[in-house]
Amino acid sequence: MKILLLGGGGREHAFAWKMKQSPLCEQLFIAPGNAGTASFGTNVPLHPNDFEAVGAFALKEQIEMLVVGPEEPLVLGIYDYFKAHGQLKDIHVIGPSKKGAQLEGSKVFAKKFMMERDIPTAAYAEFTQDTLEDGLAYIRQHTTPIVLKADGLAAGKGVVICQTAEEAQDEFRAMLSGKFGEASARVVVEEFLDGIEFSVFVITNGKQYKILPVAKDYKRIGEGDTGLNTGGMGSVSPVPFVDENLMRKVENWIISPTLTGLQEIDAPYVGFIFFGLIKVGNSPFVIEYNCRMGDPETEVVLPRLQSDLVELMLAADKSTLDEEHLIEDPRFAATLILVSGGYPETYEKGKTITGLDGVEGSIAFHAGTKLEDGLVKTNGGRVIALTSYGMDIRSAVDTSLENAEKVQYEGKYYRKDIGFDL
Ligand code: AMP
Ligand code: GLY
């Protein structure tokens, strides 16, 4: 099968690495890809949001499966574009419809969806510029901390946790005045949940589903979970505190009603659902939905998946997922993200990366890299994900830490405490 994978981060390198192991994958293209994905297929300089160009390429190369890595093309409706197009409609699209992608594309949509189905999530209210005064009053009488969320996609920056009502009111005004553009024209004000977070992923066709290995990611830039939020500084799988009892609640209270809900609203959904969850006491709550796999969770989830990913994705689209057996590697996996100095604020690109050849016992997934004049150079905030296996989290992390010393570029930074709280 000829497959086109959209995206160019660590998640997509992990997808390319995993898909290329499948006998079903005859040829792989990655758009735009990075210096790492180039080892598993052909990088194509297309923007994933340019549907016409993606569609034209798919026709020219007789692509049979389109795998969509990032959320933006999904929220913008790439699935619907393919399905409405006479010559593209038979291509297997792995990614939900625009309607299904609203689970991630609109916090207001997701909160309503959950409330209507009693899916456990934080209590909330939503406001616009027209209801600004009501919102300020709502915040004044709210317990602290208070969580504010821009409704739309804001590149992972749209959530602000405020410690005082004053801070929340200032942030609330800023959001409604366009701090995140259109994305914050509507704002969700939400109760703060105190607990420990974890990520659950399913591959689904909207009815049947299989649960992928559970993971936990580390979002803050600083050790001890301090400082600014990032796209993710590392992750581990499995997660020791997520036991069978908790997973039963996740399935019954969250996964099943979510799928039933997608059917009720007639939202075609073949692809991945990422449940961003928090354990409060002994109960799971939904912090957020994503309509795609997580990054850097994918860099530990796929290495722990022994089953054939292409076969699973095909089975999802053919509604034969129930016949598939998902096999997990019993070992732990951990990934450390090496980032550019200054990230998640301003940072420089184009630094030459050396030492990748010396990496031993870890997989080096590229995130923000590019090939230039035969050299691998930094090309983003998150640069390399070093994934290792171990019989426990500590030994997996230790192997990645040893290799993190070997990879060199100006301004390299990484957290040394990933997984140490578990
Ligand atoms: P999100 O972009 O929705 O994943 O939110 C980013 C991060 O903000 C989450 O991973 C949580 O750490 C935190 N967060 C979001 N909503 C809440 C909440 N209601 N209570 C506590 N923390 C939250
Ligand atoms: N790891 C969080 C995300 O992919 O959004």
Short mmCIF file of C-alpha atoms in Angstrom, two decimals, residues 106-119 121 124 126 186 188 289:
data_model
loop_
_atom_site.label_atom_id
_atom_site.label_comp_id
_atom_site.label_asym_id
_atom_site.label_seq_id
_atom_site.Cartn_x
_atom_site.Cartn_y
_atom_site.Cartn_z
CA SER A 106 -13.62 23.77 20.18
CA LYS A 107 -13.41 23.60 23.96
CA VAL A 108 -17.00 24.89 24.14
CA PHE A 109 -18.15 22.03 21.90
CA ALA A 110 -16.19 19.47 23.94
CA LYS A 111 -17.50 20.73 27.29
CA LYS A 112 -21.14 20.69 26.09
CA PHE A 113 -20.63 17.26 24.56
CA MET A 114 -19.35 15.92 27.88
CA MET A 115 -21.92 17.64 30.07
CA GLU A 116 -24.81 16.32 27.97
CA ARG A 117 -23.51 12.78 28.45
CA ASP A 118 -22.40 12.97 32.07
CA ILE A 119 -18.81 12.35 31.08
CA THR A 121 -15.06 16.79 33.52
CA TYR A 124 -17.48 25.32 33.56
CA GLU A 126 -18.62 29.96 28.66
CA ARG A 186 -15.19 32.51 23.24
CA VAL A 188 -14.34 28.70 28.90
CA TYR A 289 -9.88 15.65 24.05
#
